[in-house]
Short mmCIF file of C-alpha atoms in Angstrom, two decimals:
data_model
loop_
_atom_site.label_atom_id
_atom_site.label_comp_id
_atom_site.label_asym_id
_atom_site.label_seq_id
_atom_site.Cartn_x
_atom_site.Cartn_y
_atom_site.Cartn_z
CA MET A 1 194.17 151.88 14.22
CA SER A 2 195.55 152.84 10.79
CA ILE A 3 193.36 152.76 7.86
CA GLY A 4 195.24 149.67 6.87
CA ARG A 5 194.72 147.17 9.77
CA LYS A 6 191.22 148.37 8.90
CA ARG A 7 191.10 146.00 5.67
CA ARG A 8 193.01 143.77 6.58
CA SER A 9 190.94 142.21 9.54
CA THR A 10 187.29 143.66 7.65
CA GLY A 11 188.53 142.39 4.18
CA ARG A 12 186.26 145.29 2.64
CA VAL A 13 187.30 149.63 2.75
CA THR A 14 184.38 151.73 4.66
CA LEU A 15 182.79 155.10 3.65
CA ALA A 16 184.57 155.62 6.72
CA ASP A 17 188.03 154.80 5.05
CA VAL A 18 187.37 156.99 2.62
CA ALA A 19 186.29 160.25 5.32
CA GLN A 20 189.57 160.05 7.27
CA LEU A 21 191.27 159.35 4.36
CA ALA A 22 190.51 162.88 2.70
CA GLY A 23 189.96 164.08 6.50
CA VAL A 24 186.23 164.64 6.19
CA GLY A 25 182.54 163.61 7.62
CA THR A 26 181.13 160.16 6.80
CA MET A 27 178.14 162.88 6.13
CA THR A 28 180.07 164.29 3.48
CA VAL A 29 181.62 161.42 1.89
CA SER A 30 177.88 159.47 1.57
CA ARG A 31 176.53 163.25 -0.13
CA ALA A 32 179.68 163.35 -2.51
CA LEU A 33 178.98 160.25 -4.37
CA ARG A 34 175.26 160.58 -4.03
CA THR A 35 174.77 164.23 -4.87
CA PRO A 36 178.01 165.39 -6.08
CA GLU A 37 176.40 168.41 -7.26
CA GLN A 38 176.02 169.60 -3.88
CA VAL A 39 179.48 169.29 -2.64
CA SER A 40 182.39 171.89 -4.10
CA ASP A 41 184.87 170.92 -6.87
CA LYS A 42 187.48 171.07 -4.35
CA LEU A 43 185.97 168.57 -1.92
CA ARG A 44 184.88 166.35 -4.63
CA GLU A 45 187.39 165.66 -6.16
CA LYS A 46 189.82 165.37 -2.47
CA ILE A 47 186.89 162.57 -1.71
CA GLU A 48 187.29 160.73 -5.40
CA SER A 49 190.98 160.38 -5.11
CA ALA A 50 190.60 158.83 -1.76
CA VAL A 51 187.87 156.37 -3.12
CA SER A 52 190.64 155.62 -5.97
CA GLU A 53 193.18 155.68 -4.00
CA LEU A 54 191.56 152.60 -1.65
CA GLY A 55 189.46 150.83 -3.84
CA TYR A 56 186.49 151.84 -2.44
CA LEU A 57 183.36 150.28 -3.42
CA PRO A 58 179.87 151.16 -2.24
CA ASN A 59 177.39 148.54 -0.49
CA LEU A 60 174.29 148.41 -2.70
CA ALA A 61 172.22 146.44 -1.20
CA ALA A 62 172.96 148.52 1.94
CA SER A 63 172.67 151.71 0.43
CA SER A 64 169.38 149.53 -1.40
CA LEU A 65 168.09 149.14 1.93
CA ALA A 66 168.35 152.31 3.77
CA SER A 67 166.45 154.10 0.67
CA ALA A 68 164.28 151.19 0.40
CA SER A 69 164.38 151.57 -3.31
CA SER A 70 166.28 148.91 -5.22
CA TYR A 71 167.92 149.55 -9.19
CA THR A 72 168.50 145.40 -9.12
CA ILE A 73 165.94 142.77 -10.36
CA ALA A 74 166.90 138.89 -9.88
CA MET A 75 166.62 136.89 -12.63
CA VAL A 76 166.43 133.09 -11.50
CA VAL A 77 166.75 130.36 -14.67
CA PRO A 78 166.63 126.76 -14.83
CA SER A 79 170.48 126.54 -16.30
CA PHE A 80 172.70 129.35 -17.69
CA SER A 81 172.69 126.97 -21.08
CA GLU A 82 169.40 126.49 -21.56
CA SER A 83 167.57 127.27 -25.07
CA GLY A 84 167.40 130.53 -25.46
CA CYS A 85 168.11 131.56 -22.08
CA ALA A 86 170.71 134.12 -23.34
CA ASP A 87 168.55 135.63 -26.32
CA MET A 88 166.10 136.58 -23.34
CA PHE A 89 168.31 137.98 -20.74
CA ALA A 90 169.69 140.50 -23.53
CA GLY A 91 165.90 141.46 -24.47
CA LEU A 92 165.59 142.00 -21.11
CA GLN A 93 168.91 143.57 -20.63
CA ARG A 94 167.98 146.45 -24.13
CA VAL A 95 165.21 147.12 -22.36
CA LEU A 96 166.35 147.78 -18.22
CA GLN A 97 170.31 148.55 -18.52
CA PRO A 98 169.89 152.27 -20.33
CA ALA A 99 166.78 153.14 -16.90
CA GLY A 100 169.29 151.72 -14.80
CA TYR A 101 168.45 148.78 -13.31
CA GLN A 102 170.53 145.89 -13.46
CA ILE A 103 170.11 142.29 -13.21
CA MET A 104 171.39 140.41 -11.00
CA LEU A 105 171.86 135.83 -12.51
CA ALA A 106 171.38 132.97 -10.51
CA GLU A 107 170.59 129.71 -11.51
CA SER A 108 168.44 126.79 -10.03
CA GLN A 109 170.08 123.66 -11.67
CA HIS A 110 166.11 122.55 -12.06
CA HIS A 111 165.10 122.21 -8.76
CA ILE A 112 162.16 123.64 -7.76
CA GLU A 113 163.62 123.90 -3.81
CA ARG A 114 166.84 125.40 -5.28
CA GLU A 115 164.62 127.85 -6.79
CA GLU A 116 162.97 128.40 -3.17
CA THR A 117 166.54 128.62 -1.71
CA LEU A 118 167.62 131.26 -4.14
CA LEU A 119 164.77 133.55 -3.60
CA GLU A 120 164.45 133.86 -0.46
CA THR A 121 168.40 134.92 -0.63
CA LEU A 122 167.61 137.26 -3.26
CA LEU A 123 164.55 138.39 -1.46
CA SER A 124 166.30 139.94 1.06
CA TYR A 125 168.63 141.91 -0.84
CA ASN A 126 165.31 144.51 -1.32
CA LEU A 127 164.87 143.89 -5.42
CA ALA A 128 162.94 145.87 -7.51
CA ALA A 129 161.30 143.09 -9.27
CA ALA A 130 161.79 139.27 -10.00
CA VAL A 131 162.32 137.46 -13.38
CA LEU A 132 161.68 134.01 -13.11
CA LEU A 133 162.28 131.21 -16.49
CA SER A 134 160.15 128.86 -15.32
CA ILE A 135 155.69 128.39 -14.69
CA GLU A 136 156.43 126.16 -12.18
CA HIS A 137 157.41 126.85 -8.54
CA SER A 138 156.96 126.12 -4.81
CA GLU A 139 153.53 127.06 -2.64
CA SER A 140 156.47 128.64 -0.62
CA THR A 141 158.00 130.61 -3.82
CA ARG A 142 155.01 131.80 -5.23
CA GLN A 143 153.18 132.91 -1.58
CA ALA A 144 156.94 134.62 -0.63
CA LEU A 145 157.01 136.61 -4.09
CA THR A 146 153.27 138.14 -3.74
CA ALA A 147 154.38 138.79 -0.39
CA ALA A 148 157.42 140.93 -1.37
CA ASN A 149 154.85 143.06 -3.46
CA ILE A 150 157.31 143.51 -6.15
CA PRO A 151 156.90 143.10 -10.00
CA VAL A 152 157.17 139.13 -11.13
CA VAL A 153 157.20 138.41 -14.16
CA GLU A 154 157.36 134.51 -15.66
CA ILE A 155 158.73 134.29 -18.76
CA GLY A 156 159.15 131.04 -22.12
CA ALA A 157 155.88 129.48 -21.39
CA ILE A 158 152.14 130.68 -20.65
CA ARG A 159 150.69 129.82 -17.66
CA THR A 160 147.19 130.37 -16.76
CA ASP A 161 147.36 131.72 -13.61
CA PRO A 162 150.81 133.17 -13.03
CA ILE A 163 152.13 134.82 -9.48
CA ASP A 164 151.77 138.61 -11.09
CA ILE A 165 153.12 139.12 -14.83
CA ASN A 166 153.63 135.81 -17.66
CA ILE A 167 154.97 136.69 -21.27
CA GLY A 168 155.71 133.81 -23.36
CA ILE A 169 155.14 131.41 -26.40
CA ASP A 170 152.30 129.17 -26.86
CA TYR A 171 154.03 125.83 -26.71
CA VAL A 172 150.95 124.00 -26.89
CA ALA A 173 149.97 126.17 -30.22
CA ALA A 174 153.30 125.36 -31.53
CA MET A 175 153.98 121.54 -31.16
CA TYR A 176 150.00 121.27 -33.06
CA GLN A 177 151.12 123.60 -35.80
CA LEU A 178 155.08 121.96 -36.04
CA THR A 179 153.51 118.67 -35.99
CA GLN A 180 150.50 119.24 -38.57
CA THR A 181 153.04 120.36 -41.04
CA VAL A 182 154.60 116.99 -41.21
CA ILE A 183 151.01 114.83 -40.90
CA ALA A 184 149.85 117.51 -43.49
CA SER A 185 153.08 116.73 -45.74
CA GLY A 186 151.75 112.76 -46.47
CA TYR A 187 154.16 111.27 -43.31
CA GLN A 188 152.04 108.70 -41.77
CA ASN A 189 154.36 106.83 -38.79
CA VAL A 190 155.61 109.41 -37.26
CA GLY A 191 157.59 110.44 -33.77
CA LEU A 192 158.47 112.32 -30.96
CA LEU A 193 162.13 113.03 -29.43
CA CYS A 194 162.09 114.91 -26.26
CA ALA A 195 165.57 115.28 -23.57
CA ASN A 196 165.60 116.32 -19.70
CA GLN A 197 163.97 119.44 -19.81
CA GLU A 198 161.99 121.95 -17.57
CA GLN A 199 158.79 119.65 -16.91
CA TRP A 200 156.35 122.01 -17.69
CA ILE A 201 157.62 122.58 -21.77
CA PHE A 202 157.84 118.51 -21.80
CA GLN A 203 153.96 118.30 -20.84
CA GLN A 204 152.89 121.33 -23.53
CA HIS A 205 155.45 119.68 -26.10
CA LEU A 206 153.26 116.51 -25.44
CA GLN A 207 149.54 117.91 -25.34
CA GLY A 208 150.54 119.68 -28.70
CA TRP A 209 151.36 116.28 -30.12
CA HIS A 210 148.96 114.15 -28.85
CA LYS A 211 146.04 116.79 -30.01
CA ALA A 212 147.85 116.63 -33.72
CA LEU A 213 147.95 112.67 -34.17
CA LEU A 214 144.65 111.88 -32.42
CA GLN A 215 142.63 114.43 -34.41
CA ASN A 216 144.62 112.46 -37.98
CA HIS A 217 143.28 109.57 -36.42
CA MET A 218 146.82 108.47 -35.75
CA SER A 219 148.50 106.60 -32.95
CA PRO A 220 150.90 109.21 -30.68
CA HIS A 221 152.53 106.30 -28.53
CA ARG A 222 156.43 106.65 -30.65
CA VAL A 223 157.80 108.97 -27.85
CA ILE A 224 160.97 109.12 -26.32
CA ASN A 225 162.45 111.44 -23.41
CA ALA A 226 165.73 110.88 -22.72
CA ALA A 227 167.49 111.66 -19.63
CA GLN A 228 169.85 113.52 -20.84
CA PRO A 229 169.77 117.34 -21.86
CA ALA A 230 169.56 118.14 -25.41
CA SER A 231 172.02 117.99 -27.79
CA PHE A 232 173.67 117.00 -31.26
CA SER A 233 175.24 113.58 -29.42
CA LEU A 234 172.16 113.12 -27.93
CA GLY A 235 169.78 113.37 -30.96
CA ALA A 236 172.26 111.08 -32.53
CA GLN A 237 172.44 108.33 -30.07
CA GLN A 238 168.40 108.20 -29.99
CA LEU A 239 167.76 107.39 -33.42
CA PRO A 240 168.93 104.30 -33.86
CA GLU A 241 166.62 103.77 -30.71
CA PHE A 242 163.85 104.85 -32.65
CA LEU A 243 164.71 102.68 -36.03
CA LEU A 244 164.99 99.80 -33.80
CA ALA A 245 161.61 100.31 -31.48
CA TRP A 246 159.67 101.31 -34.68
CA PRO A 247 161.08 100.52 -37.94
CA GLU A 248 158.74 102.02 -39.87
CA LEU A 249 158.74 105.69 -38.99
CA ASP A 250 158.89 107.28 -41.41
CA ALA A 251 159.65 111.03 -39.19
CA LEU A 252 160.69 112.49 -36.55
CA VAL A 253 160.25 115.43 -34.48
CA CYS A 254 162.07 116.70 -32.26
CA ALA A 255 161.70 118.88 -29.50
CA SER A 256 164.81 120.87 -30.03
CA ASP A 257 167.21 121.80 -33.19
CA GLU A 258 169.86 120.34 -31.85
CA LEU A 259 167.89 117.02 -31.43
CA ALA A 260 166.96 116.91 -34.67
CA CYS A 261 170.58 118.28 -35.78
CA GLY A 262 172.17 115.15 -34.07
CA ALA A 263 169.57 113.13 -35.49
CA LEU A 264 169.90 114.55 -39.26
CA TYR A 265 174.22 113.33 -39.16
CA GLU A 266 173.26 110.38 -37.86
CA CYS A 267 170.89 109.72 -40.61
CA GLN A 268 174.06 111.02 -42.32
CA ARG A 269 176.50 109.11 -41.36
CA ARG A 270 173.26 105.87 -41.72
CA ARG A 271 172.91 107.03 -45.55
CA ILE A 272 169.37 107.56 -44.66
CA LYS A 273 167.78 110.09 -47.05
CA VAL A 274 166.54 113.08 -45.61
CA PRO A 275 163.51 113.96 -45.93
CA GLU A 276 162.76 111.27 -48.98
CA GLN A 277 163.25 107.95 -46.43
CA LEU A 278 163.28 110.31 -42.82
CA ALA A 279 161.91 113.39 -42.65
CA ILE A 280 163.33 115.65 -39.77
CA VAL A 281 162.08 118.84 -38.11
CA GLY A 282 163.04 120.84 -34.95
CA PHE A 283 162.25 123.39 -32.61
CA GLY A 284 163.67 126.60 -32.25
CA ASN A 285 164.84 127.60 -35.61
CA SER A 286 168.64 127.91 -33.77
CA GLU A 287 171.17 129.16 -36.19
CA VAL A 288 172.61 125.70 -36.75
CA SER A 289 169.12 125.10 -38.29
CA GLN A 290 169.75 127.31 -41.20
CA VAL A 291 173.28 125.91 -41.69
CA CYS A 292 172.76 122.31 -41.95
CA GLN A 293 172.02 119.75 -44.43
CA PRO A 294 169.43 119.96 -45.73
CA PRO A 295 168.16 123.19 -43.79
CA LEU A 296 165.73 122.00 -40.96
CA THR A 297 162.46 122.98 -40.77
CA THR A 298 161.67 124.26 -37.69
CA MET A 299 159.80 126.49 -35.07
CA THR A 300 160.65 129.85 -34.39
CA VAL A 301 160.63 130.78 -30.63
CA PRO A 302 161.57 134.64 -30.48
CA HIS A 303 163.32 134.46 -26.92
CA LYS A 304 164.96 138.18 -27.69
CA GLU A 305 161.51 139.56 -28.59
CA ILE A 306 160.09 137.39 -24.98
CA GLY A 307 163.19 139.30 -22.83
CA ILE A 308 162.65 142.43 -24.79
CA GLN A 309 158.19 142.52 -23.82
CA ALA A 310 158.91 141.29 -20.04
CA GLY A 311 161.15 144.63 -20.03
CA LYS A 312 158.67 146.74 -21.19
CA ALA A 313 156.34 145.31 -19.04
CA LEU A 314 158.50 145.67 -15.83
CA LEU A 315 159.50 148.74 -16.49
CA ALA A 316 155.94 149.73 -17.06
CA ARG A 317 154.96 148.70 -13.58
CA LEU A 318 158.48 149.87 -12.01
CA ASN A 319 156.81 153.13 -13.35
CA ASP A 320 153.79 152.89 -12.33
CA GLN A 321 152.72 153.28 -16.09
CA PRO A 322 149.59 151.17 -16.99
CA TRP A 323 150.59 147.78 -18.89
CA GLN A 324 148.13 145.19 -20.50
CA PRO A 325 149.05 141.09 -21.64
CA GLU A 326 148.98 141.10 -24.90
CA GLY A 327 148.09 137.17 -24.60
CA SER A 328 151.36 134.51 -26.18
CA ILE A 329 154.26 135.79 -28.26
CA PRO A 330 153.13 134.00 -31.95
CA SER A 331 156.33 131.77 -32.86
CA THR A 332 156.86 130.69 -36.60
CA LEU A 333 156.95 128.10 -38.30
CA CYS A 334 159.93 128.06 -40.74
CA ARG A 335 159.84 125.25 -44.17
CA ARG A 336 162.52 124.00 -45.29
CA SER A 337 163.88 121.02 -46.50
CA SER A 338 164.27 118.59 -44.51
CA CYS A 339 160.57 117.31 -44.35
#
């Protein structure tokens, strides 16, 4: 059978195809690709020419299964558009890529059951480690990851009983500090605007919010949790809802900078003076929060630093080196003129 026919029937060039074209055995091809220094220059050039001509790509999954080792790390995120996802991924890449590890991204679309199914598939690739941009999982997922006996890091927020490694910020403390700042500035009728996000983040935001309001003997009932994902347009749409339900509102705490900036734009459209008539604060310290008018008071979430610390923790574990958790990564308040 010709090589061309093999390619059409299997859809993939195999090691045997390369060996046939180069006129050598498959073990010789495998040795040349894995440890080229053990093959003569003439033979290596012949094999490389065959690889190039056929467009051969090594089957890394099969290779890792055969060697009981892998340089693939799976990262499962609720959504690729999740706040800070890109920065955390960049932080992980900065540490893990120079060490030879590659990160495979998958999206659970905010469904615990889909995360479970994804991880069942990904674990069959003999992963070196797993990264989860979530702290909420099914019991089956937790059991499967524990049984896999690989390093697992949950990033984003702090959990008291992590599967393995947990690196993130304390959303309760961050929202408490932000809300306390608003109250300390003299505002009496404060509202909280949230959007569709991971349930555990919403719960931690709500916990910090309630703590601040109740400590100051103020009502925590002015809360809207919109069903749509956070966006500028949603923030603009929800501001009239707040003013209709609570016309006494004099400050609005938003669970993201996108919501806050949307509300700020709506204030400008309605000629509501910020912060004189209505103070607005956000969460995340995104780039837009620094350039909008007036600039937005917000909490910094060090997403890239979370990714870097997670990468360092994983690398230490993968190299059998000691690693000690440092607790939550601090978030900082950025005081600007919107409050």
